[in-house]
CSV table of N, CA and C in Angstrom, one decimal:
chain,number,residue,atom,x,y,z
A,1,UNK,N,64.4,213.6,66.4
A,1,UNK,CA,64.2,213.1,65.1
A,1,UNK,C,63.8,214.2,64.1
A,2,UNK,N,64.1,214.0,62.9
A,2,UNK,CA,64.0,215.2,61.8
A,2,UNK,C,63.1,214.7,60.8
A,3,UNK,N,62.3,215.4,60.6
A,3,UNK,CA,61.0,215.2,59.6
A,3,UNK,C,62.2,214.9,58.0
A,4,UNK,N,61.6,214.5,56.7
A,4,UNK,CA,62.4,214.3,55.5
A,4,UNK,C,62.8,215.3,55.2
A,5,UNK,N,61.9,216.8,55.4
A,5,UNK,CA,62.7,217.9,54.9
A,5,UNK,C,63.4,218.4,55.8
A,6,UNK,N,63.0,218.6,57.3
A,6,UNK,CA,64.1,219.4,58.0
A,6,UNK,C,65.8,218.1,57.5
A,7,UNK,N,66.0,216.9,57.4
A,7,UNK,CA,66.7,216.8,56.8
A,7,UNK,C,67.2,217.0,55.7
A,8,UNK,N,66.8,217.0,54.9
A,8,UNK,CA,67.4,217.5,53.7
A,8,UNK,C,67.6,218.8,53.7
A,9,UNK,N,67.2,220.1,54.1
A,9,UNK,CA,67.4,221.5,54.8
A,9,UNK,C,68.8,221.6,55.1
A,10,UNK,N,68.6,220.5,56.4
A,10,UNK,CA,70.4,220.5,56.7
A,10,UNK,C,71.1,220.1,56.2
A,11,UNK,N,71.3,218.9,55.2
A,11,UNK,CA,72.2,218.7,54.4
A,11,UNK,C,72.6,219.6,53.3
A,12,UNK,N,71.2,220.6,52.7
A,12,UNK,CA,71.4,221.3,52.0
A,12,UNK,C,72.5,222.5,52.3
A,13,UNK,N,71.8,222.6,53.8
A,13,UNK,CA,73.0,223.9,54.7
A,13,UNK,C,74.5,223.5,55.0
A,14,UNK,N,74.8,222.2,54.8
A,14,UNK,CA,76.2,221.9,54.8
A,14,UNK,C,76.6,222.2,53.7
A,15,UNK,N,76.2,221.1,52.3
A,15,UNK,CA,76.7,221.3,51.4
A,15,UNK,C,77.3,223.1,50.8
A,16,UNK,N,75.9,223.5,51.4
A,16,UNK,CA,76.1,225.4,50.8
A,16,UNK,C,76.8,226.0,51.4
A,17,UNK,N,77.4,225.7,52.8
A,17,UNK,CA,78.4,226.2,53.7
A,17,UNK,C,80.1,225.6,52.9
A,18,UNK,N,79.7,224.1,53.0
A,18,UNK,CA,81.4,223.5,52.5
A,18,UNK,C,81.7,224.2,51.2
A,19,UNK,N,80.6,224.7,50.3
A,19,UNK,CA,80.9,224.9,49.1
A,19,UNK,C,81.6,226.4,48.9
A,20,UNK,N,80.5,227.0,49.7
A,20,UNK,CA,81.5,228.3,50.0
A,20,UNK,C,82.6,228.5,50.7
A,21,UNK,N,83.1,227.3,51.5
A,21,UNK,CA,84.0,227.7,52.3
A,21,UNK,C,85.7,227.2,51.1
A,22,UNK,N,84.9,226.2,50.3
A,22,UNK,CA,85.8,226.0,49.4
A,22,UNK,C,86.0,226.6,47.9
A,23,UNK,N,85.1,227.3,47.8
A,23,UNK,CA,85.3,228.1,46.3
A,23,UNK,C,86.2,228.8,46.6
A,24,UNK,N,87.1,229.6,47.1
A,24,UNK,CA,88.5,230.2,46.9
A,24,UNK,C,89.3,229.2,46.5
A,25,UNK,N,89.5,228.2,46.8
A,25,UNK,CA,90.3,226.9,47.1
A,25,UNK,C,90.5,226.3,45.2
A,26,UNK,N,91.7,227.0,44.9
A,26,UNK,CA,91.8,226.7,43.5
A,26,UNK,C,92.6,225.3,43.5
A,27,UNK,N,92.1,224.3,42.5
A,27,UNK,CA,92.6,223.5,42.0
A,27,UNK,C,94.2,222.9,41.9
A,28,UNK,N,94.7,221.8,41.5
A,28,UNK,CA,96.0,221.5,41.4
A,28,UNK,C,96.5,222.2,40.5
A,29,UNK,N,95.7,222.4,39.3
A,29,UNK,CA,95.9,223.1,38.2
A,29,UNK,C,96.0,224.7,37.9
A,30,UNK,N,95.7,224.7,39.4
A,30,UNK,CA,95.4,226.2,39.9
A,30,UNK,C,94.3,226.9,39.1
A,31,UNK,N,93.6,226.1,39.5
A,31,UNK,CA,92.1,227.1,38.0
A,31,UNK,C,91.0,226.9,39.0
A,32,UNK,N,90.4,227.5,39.5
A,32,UNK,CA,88.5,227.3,40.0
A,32,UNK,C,88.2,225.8,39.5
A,33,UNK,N,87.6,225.3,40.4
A,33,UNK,CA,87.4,223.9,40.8
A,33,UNK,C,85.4,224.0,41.6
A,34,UNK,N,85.0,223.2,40.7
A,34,UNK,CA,83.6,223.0,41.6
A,34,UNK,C,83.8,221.9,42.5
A,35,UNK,N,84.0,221.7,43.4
A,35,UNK,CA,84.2,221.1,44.6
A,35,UNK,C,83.5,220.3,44.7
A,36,UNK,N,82.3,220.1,44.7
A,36,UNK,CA,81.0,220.2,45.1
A,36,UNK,C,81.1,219.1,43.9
A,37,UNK,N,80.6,219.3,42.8
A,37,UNK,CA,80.3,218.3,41.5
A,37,UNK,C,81.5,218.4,40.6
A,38,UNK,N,82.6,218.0,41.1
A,38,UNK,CA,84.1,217.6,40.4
A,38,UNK,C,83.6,217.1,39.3
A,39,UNK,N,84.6,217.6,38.5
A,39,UNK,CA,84.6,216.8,37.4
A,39,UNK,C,85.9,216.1,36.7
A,40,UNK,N,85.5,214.9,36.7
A,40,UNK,CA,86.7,214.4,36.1
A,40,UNK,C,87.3,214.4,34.8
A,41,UNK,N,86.3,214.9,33.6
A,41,UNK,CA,86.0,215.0,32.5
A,41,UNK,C,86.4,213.2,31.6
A,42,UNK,N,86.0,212.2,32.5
A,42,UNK,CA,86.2,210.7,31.9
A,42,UNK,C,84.6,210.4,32.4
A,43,UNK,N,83.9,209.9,31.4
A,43,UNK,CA,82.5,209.5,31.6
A,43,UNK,C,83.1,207.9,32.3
A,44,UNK,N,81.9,207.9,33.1
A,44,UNK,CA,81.8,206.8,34.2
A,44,UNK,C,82.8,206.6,35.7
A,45,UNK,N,83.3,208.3,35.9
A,45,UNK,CA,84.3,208.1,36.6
A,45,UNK,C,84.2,209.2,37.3
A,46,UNK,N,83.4,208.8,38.9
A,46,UNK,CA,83.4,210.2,39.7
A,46,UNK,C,84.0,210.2,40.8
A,47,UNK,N,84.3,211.7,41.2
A,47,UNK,CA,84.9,212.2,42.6
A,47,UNK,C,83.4,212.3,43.1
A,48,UNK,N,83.2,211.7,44.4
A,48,UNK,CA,81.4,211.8,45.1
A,48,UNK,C,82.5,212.2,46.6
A,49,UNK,N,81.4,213.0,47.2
A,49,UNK,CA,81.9,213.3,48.4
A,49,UNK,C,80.2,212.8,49.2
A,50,UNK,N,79.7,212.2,50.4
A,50,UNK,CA,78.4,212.6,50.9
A,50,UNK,C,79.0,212.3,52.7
A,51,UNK,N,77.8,212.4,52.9
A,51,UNK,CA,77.5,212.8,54.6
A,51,UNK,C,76.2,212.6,55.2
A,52,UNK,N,76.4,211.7,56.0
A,52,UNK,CA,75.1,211.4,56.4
A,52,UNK,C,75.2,211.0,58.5
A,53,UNK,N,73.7,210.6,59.0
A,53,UNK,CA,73.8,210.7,60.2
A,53,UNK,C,74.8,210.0,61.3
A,54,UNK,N,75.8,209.0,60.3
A,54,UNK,CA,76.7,208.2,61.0
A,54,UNK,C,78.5,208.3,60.5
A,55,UNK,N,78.5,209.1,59.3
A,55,UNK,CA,79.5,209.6,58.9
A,55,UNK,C,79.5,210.1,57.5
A,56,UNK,N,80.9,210.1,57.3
A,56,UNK,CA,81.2,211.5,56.0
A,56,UNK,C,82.5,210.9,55.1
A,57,UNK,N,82.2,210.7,54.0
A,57,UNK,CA,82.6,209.6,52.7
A,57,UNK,C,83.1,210.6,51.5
A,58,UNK,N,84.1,209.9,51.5
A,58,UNK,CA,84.7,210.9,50.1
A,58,UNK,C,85.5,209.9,49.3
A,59,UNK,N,85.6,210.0,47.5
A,59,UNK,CA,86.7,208.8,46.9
A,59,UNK,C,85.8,209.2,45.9
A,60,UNK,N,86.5,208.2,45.0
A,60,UNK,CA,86.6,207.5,43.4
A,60,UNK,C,85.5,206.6,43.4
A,61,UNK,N,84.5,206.8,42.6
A,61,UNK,CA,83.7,205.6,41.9
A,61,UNK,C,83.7,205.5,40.6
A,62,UNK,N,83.9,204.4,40.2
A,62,UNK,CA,84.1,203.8,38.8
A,62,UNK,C,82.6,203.4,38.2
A,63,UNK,N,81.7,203.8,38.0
A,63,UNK,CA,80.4,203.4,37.6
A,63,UNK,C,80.2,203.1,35.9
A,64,UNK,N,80.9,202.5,35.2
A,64,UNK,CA,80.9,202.1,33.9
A,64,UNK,C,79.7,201.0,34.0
A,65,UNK,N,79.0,200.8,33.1
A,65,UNK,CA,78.0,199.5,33.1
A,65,UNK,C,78.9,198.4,32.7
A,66,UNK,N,79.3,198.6,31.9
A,66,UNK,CA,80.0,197.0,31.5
A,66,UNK,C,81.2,196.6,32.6
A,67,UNK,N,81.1,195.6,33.0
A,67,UNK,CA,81.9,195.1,33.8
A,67,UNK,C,83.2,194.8,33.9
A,68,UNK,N,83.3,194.9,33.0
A,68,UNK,CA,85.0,194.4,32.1
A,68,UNK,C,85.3,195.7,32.1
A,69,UNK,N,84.7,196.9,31.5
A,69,UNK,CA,85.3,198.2,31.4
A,69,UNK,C,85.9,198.6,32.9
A,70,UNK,N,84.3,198.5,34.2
A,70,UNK,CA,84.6,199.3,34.9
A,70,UNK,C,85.9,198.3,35.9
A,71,UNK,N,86.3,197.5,35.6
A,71,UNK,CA,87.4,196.1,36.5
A,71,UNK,C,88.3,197.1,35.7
A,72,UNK,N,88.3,197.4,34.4
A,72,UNK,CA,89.7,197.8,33.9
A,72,UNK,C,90.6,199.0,34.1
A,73,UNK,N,89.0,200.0,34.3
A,73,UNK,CA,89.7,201.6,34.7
A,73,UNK,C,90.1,201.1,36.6
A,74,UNK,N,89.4,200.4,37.2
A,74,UNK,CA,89.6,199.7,38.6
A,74,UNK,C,91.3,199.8,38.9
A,75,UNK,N,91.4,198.6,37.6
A,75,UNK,CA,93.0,198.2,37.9
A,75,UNK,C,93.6,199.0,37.4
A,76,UNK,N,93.2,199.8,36.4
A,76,UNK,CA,94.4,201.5,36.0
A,76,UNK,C,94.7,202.1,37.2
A,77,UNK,N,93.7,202.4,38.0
A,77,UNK,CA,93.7,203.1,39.4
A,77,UNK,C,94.6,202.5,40.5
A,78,UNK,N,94.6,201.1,40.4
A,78,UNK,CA,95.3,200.7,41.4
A,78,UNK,C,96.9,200.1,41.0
A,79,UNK,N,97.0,200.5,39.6
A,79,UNK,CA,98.6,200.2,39.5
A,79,UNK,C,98.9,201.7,40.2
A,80,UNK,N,98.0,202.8,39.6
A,80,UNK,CA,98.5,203.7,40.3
A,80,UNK,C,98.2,204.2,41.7
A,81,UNK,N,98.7,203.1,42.6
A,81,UNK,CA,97.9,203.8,43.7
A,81,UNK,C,99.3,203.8,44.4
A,82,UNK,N,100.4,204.1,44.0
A,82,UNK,CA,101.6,204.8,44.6
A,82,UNK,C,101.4,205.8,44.8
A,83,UNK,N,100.8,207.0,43.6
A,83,UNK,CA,101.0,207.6,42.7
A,83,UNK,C,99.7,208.6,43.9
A,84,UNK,N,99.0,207.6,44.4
A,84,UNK,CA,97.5,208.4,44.9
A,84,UNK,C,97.9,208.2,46.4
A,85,UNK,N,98.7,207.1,46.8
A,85,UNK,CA,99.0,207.6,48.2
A,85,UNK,C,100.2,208.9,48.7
A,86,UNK,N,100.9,209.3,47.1
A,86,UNK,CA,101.7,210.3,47.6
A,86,UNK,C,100.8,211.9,47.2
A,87,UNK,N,99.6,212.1,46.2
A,87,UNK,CA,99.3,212.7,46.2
A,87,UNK,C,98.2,212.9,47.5
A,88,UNK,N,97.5,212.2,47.6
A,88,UNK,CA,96.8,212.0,48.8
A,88,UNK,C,96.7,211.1,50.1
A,89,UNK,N,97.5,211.2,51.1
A,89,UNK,CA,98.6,210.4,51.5
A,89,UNK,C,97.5,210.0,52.6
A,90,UNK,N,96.4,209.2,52.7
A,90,UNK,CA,95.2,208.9,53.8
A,90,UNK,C,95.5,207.0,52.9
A,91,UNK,N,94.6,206.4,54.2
A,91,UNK,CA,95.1,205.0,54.2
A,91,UNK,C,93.2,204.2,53.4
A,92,UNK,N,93.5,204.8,52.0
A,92,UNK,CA,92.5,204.1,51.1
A,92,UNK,C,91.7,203.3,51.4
A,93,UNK,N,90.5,202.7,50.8
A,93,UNK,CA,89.9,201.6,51.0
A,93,UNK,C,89.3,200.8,49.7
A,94,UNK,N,90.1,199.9,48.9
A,94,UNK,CA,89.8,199.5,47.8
A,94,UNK,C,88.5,198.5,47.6
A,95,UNK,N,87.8,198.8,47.3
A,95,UNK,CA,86.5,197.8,46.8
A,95,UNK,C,86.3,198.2,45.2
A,96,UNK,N,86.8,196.6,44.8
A,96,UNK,CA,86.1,196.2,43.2
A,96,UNK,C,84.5,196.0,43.0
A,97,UNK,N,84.1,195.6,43.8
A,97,UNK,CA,82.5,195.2,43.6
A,97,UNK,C,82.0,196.1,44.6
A,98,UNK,N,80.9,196.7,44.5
A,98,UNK,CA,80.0,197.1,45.7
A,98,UNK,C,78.2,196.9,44.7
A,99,UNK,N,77.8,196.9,45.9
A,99,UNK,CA,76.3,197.6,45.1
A,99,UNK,C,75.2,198.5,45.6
A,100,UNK,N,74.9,198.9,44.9
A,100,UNK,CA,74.1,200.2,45.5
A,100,UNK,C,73.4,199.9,45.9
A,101,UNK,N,71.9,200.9,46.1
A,101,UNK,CA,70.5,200.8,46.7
A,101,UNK,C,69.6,199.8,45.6
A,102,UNK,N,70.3,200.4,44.5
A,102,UNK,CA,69.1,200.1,43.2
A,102,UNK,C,69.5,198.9,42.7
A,103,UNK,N,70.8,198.1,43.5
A,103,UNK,CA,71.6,196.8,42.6
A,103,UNK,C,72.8,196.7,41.7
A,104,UNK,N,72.7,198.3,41.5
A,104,UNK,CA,73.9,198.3,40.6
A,104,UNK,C,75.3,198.1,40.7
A,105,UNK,N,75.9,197.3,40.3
A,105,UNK,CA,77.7,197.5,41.0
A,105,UNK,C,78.5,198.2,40.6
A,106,UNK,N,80.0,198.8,41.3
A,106,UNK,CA,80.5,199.9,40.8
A,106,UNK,C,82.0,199.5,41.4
A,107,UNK,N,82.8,200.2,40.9
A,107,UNK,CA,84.1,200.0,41.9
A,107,UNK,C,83.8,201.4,42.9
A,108,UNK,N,84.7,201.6,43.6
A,108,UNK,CA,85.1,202.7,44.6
A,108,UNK,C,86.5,202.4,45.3
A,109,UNK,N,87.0,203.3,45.7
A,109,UNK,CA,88.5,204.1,46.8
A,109,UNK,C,87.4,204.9,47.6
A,110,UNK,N,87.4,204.7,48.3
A,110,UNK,CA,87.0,205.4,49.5
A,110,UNK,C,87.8,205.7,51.1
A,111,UNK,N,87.6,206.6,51.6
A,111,UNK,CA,87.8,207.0,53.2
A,111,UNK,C,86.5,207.2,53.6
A,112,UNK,N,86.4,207.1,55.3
A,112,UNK,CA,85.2,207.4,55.6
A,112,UNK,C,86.1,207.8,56.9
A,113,UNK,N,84.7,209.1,58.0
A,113,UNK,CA,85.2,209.4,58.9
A,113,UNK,C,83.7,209.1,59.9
A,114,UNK,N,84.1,207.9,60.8
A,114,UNK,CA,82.3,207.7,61.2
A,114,UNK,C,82.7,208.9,62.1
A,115,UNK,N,81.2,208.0,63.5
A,115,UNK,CA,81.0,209.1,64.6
A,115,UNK,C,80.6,210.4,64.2
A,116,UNK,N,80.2,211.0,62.6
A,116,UNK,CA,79.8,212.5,62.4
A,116,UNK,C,78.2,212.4,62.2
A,117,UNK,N,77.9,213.4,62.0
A,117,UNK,CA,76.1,213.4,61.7
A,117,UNK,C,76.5,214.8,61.2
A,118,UNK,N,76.0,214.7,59.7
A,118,UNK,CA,75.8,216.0,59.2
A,118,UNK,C,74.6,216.9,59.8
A,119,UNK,N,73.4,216.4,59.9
A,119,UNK,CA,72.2,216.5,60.9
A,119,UNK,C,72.5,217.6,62.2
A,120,UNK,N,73.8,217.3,62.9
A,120,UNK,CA,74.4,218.2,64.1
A,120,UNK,C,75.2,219.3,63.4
A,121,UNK,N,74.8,221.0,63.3
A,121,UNK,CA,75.8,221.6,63.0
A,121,UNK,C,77.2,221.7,64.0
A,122,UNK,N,77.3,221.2,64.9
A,122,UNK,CA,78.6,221.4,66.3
A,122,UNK,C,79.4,220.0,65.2
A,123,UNK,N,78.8,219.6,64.6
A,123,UNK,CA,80.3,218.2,63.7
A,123,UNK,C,80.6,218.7,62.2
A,124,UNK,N,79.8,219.7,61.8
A,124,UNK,CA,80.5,220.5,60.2
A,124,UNK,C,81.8,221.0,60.5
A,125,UNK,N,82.4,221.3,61.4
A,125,UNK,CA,83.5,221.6,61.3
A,125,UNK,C,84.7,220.1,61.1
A,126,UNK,N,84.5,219.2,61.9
A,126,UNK,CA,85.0,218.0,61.7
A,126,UNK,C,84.8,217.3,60.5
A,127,UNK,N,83.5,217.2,60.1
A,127,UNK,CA,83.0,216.9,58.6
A,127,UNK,C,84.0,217.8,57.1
A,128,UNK,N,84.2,218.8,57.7
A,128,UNK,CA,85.0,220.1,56.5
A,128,UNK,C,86.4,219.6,56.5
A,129,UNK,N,87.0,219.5,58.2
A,129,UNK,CA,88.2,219.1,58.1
A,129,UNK,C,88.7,217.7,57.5
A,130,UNK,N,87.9,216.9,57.2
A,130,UNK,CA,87.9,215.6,56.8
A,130,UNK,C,87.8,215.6,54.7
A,131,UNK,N,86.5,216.1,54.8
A,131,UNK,CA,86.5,216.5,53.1
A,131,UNK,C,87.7,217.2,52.4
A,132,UNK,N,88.1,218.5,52.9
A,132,UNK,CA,88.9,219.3,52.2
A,132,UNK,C,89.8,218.6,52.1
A,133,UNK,N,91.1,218.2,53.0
A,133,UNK,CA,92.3,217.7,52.1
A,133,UNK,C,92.0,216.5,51.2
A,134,UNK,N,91.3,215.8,51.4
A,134,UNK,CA,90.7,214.6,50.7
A,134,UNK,C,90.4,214.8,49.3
A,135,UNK,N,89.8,215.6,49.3
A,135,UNK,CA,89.3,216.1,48.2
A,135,UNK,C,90.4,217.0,47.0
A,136,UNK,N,91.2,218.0,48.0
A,136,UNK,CA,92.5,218.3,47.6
A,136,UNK,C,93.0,217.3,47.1
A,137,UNK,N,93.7,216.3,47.7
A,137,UNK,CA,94.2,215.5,47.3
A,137,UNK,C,94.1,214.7,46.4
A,138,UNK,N,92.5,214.2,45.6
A,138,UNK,CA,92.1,214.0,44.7
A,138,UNK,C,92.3,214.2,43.5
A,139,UNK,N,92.2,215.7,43.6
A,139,UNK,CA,92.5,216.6,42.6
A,139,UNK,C,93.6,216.5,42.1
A,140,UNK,N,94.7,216.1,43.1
A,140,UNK,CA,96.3,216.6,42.8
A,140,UNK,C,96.3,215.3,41.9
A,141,UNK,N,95.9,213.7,42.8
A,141,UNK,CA,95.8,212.8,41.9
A,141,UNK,C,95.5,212.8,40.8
A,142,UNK,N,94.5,213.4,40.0
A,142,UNK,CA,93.8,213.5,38.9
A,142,UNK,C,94.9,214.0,37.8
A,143,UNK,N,95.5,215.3,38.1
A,143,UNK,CA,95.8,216.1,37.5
A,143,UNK,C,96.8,215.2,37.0
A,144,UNK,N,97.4,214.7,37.9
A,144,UNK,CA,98.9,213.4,37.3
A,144,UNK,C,98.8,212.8,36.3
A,145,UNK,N,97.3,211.9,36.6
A,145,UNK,CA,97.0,210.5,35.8
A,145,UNK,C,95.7,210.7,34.8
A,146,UNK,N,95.2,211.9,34.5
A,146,UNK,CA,93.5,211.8,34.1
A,146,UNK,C,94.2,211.7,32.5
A,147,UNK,N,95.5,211.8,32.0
A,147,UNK,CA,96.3,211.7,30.9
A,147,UNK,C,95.6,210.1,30.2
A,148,UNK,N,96.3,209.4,31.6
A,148,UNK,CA,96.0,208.0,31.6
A,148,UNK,C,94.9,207.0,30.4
A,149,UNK,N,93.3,207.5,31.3
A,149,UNK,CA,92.3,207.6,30.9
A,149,UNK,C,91.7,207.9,30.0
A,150,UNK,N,92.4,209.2,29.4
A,150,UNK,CA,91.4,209.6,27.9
A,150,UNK,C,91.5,209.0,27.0
């Protein structure tokens, strides 16, 4: 069992490993890309990647407060989800409603890869292989459709 900071230590030590292993790793756009804190440049609309002791999560959250907004960039996403299975060709997981810790609801696209523990360094490599094209692939999506959005 891990004290709160030897946890957080280690996740810190993932994230600083994935981040360097992907800063060469230019963009669809081919430009330097923070990996790490994407940006999509559309307020209320992020690429989140996390990892934790039972698995490792990457996708699209729609976190607009108003309801009606965030259903609407929702269904933008999902006319185009031809468009996201060929840029990133993994078998999606669409949820309109979720709610967080704090209550709040959000859309998300998500993958997840259980069975990991970022906690174990012997599963960062399975954790990295799972992030990167994902995240790649994100990106390629973006670049298509972030026209869409503005």
């Amino acid at each position: 069992m891990y004290s709160k900071e030897e946890t957080a230590k280690l996740k810190q030590q993932f994230w600083t490993s994935f981040g360097k292993y992907m800063k060469p790793v230019p963009g669809a756009a081919n430009e330097p890309v923070n990996w790490l804190n994407y940006k999509t440049g559309i307020r209320n609309i992020y690429f989140r990647m996390d990892a934790d002791k039972q698995e490792a999560r990457v996708g699209i959250e729609i976190r607009h407060p108003q309801e009606a907004d965030r259903l609407h960039y929702y269904n933008q996403l999902l006319d185009l989800k031809k468009i996201l299975q060929q840029s990133a060709d993994f078998n999606w997981q669409w949820q309109p409603i979720i709610q967080d810790e704090y209550g709040q609801a959000y859309c998300a696209i998500t993958l997840s890869l259980t069975g990991v523990n970022v906690l174990n360094q012997a599963d960062w490599p399975a954790i990295i292989a799972f992030l990167k094209p994902r995240i790649i692939g994100l990106d390629a999506f973006w670049q298509l459709v972030k026209e869409g959005f503005e």
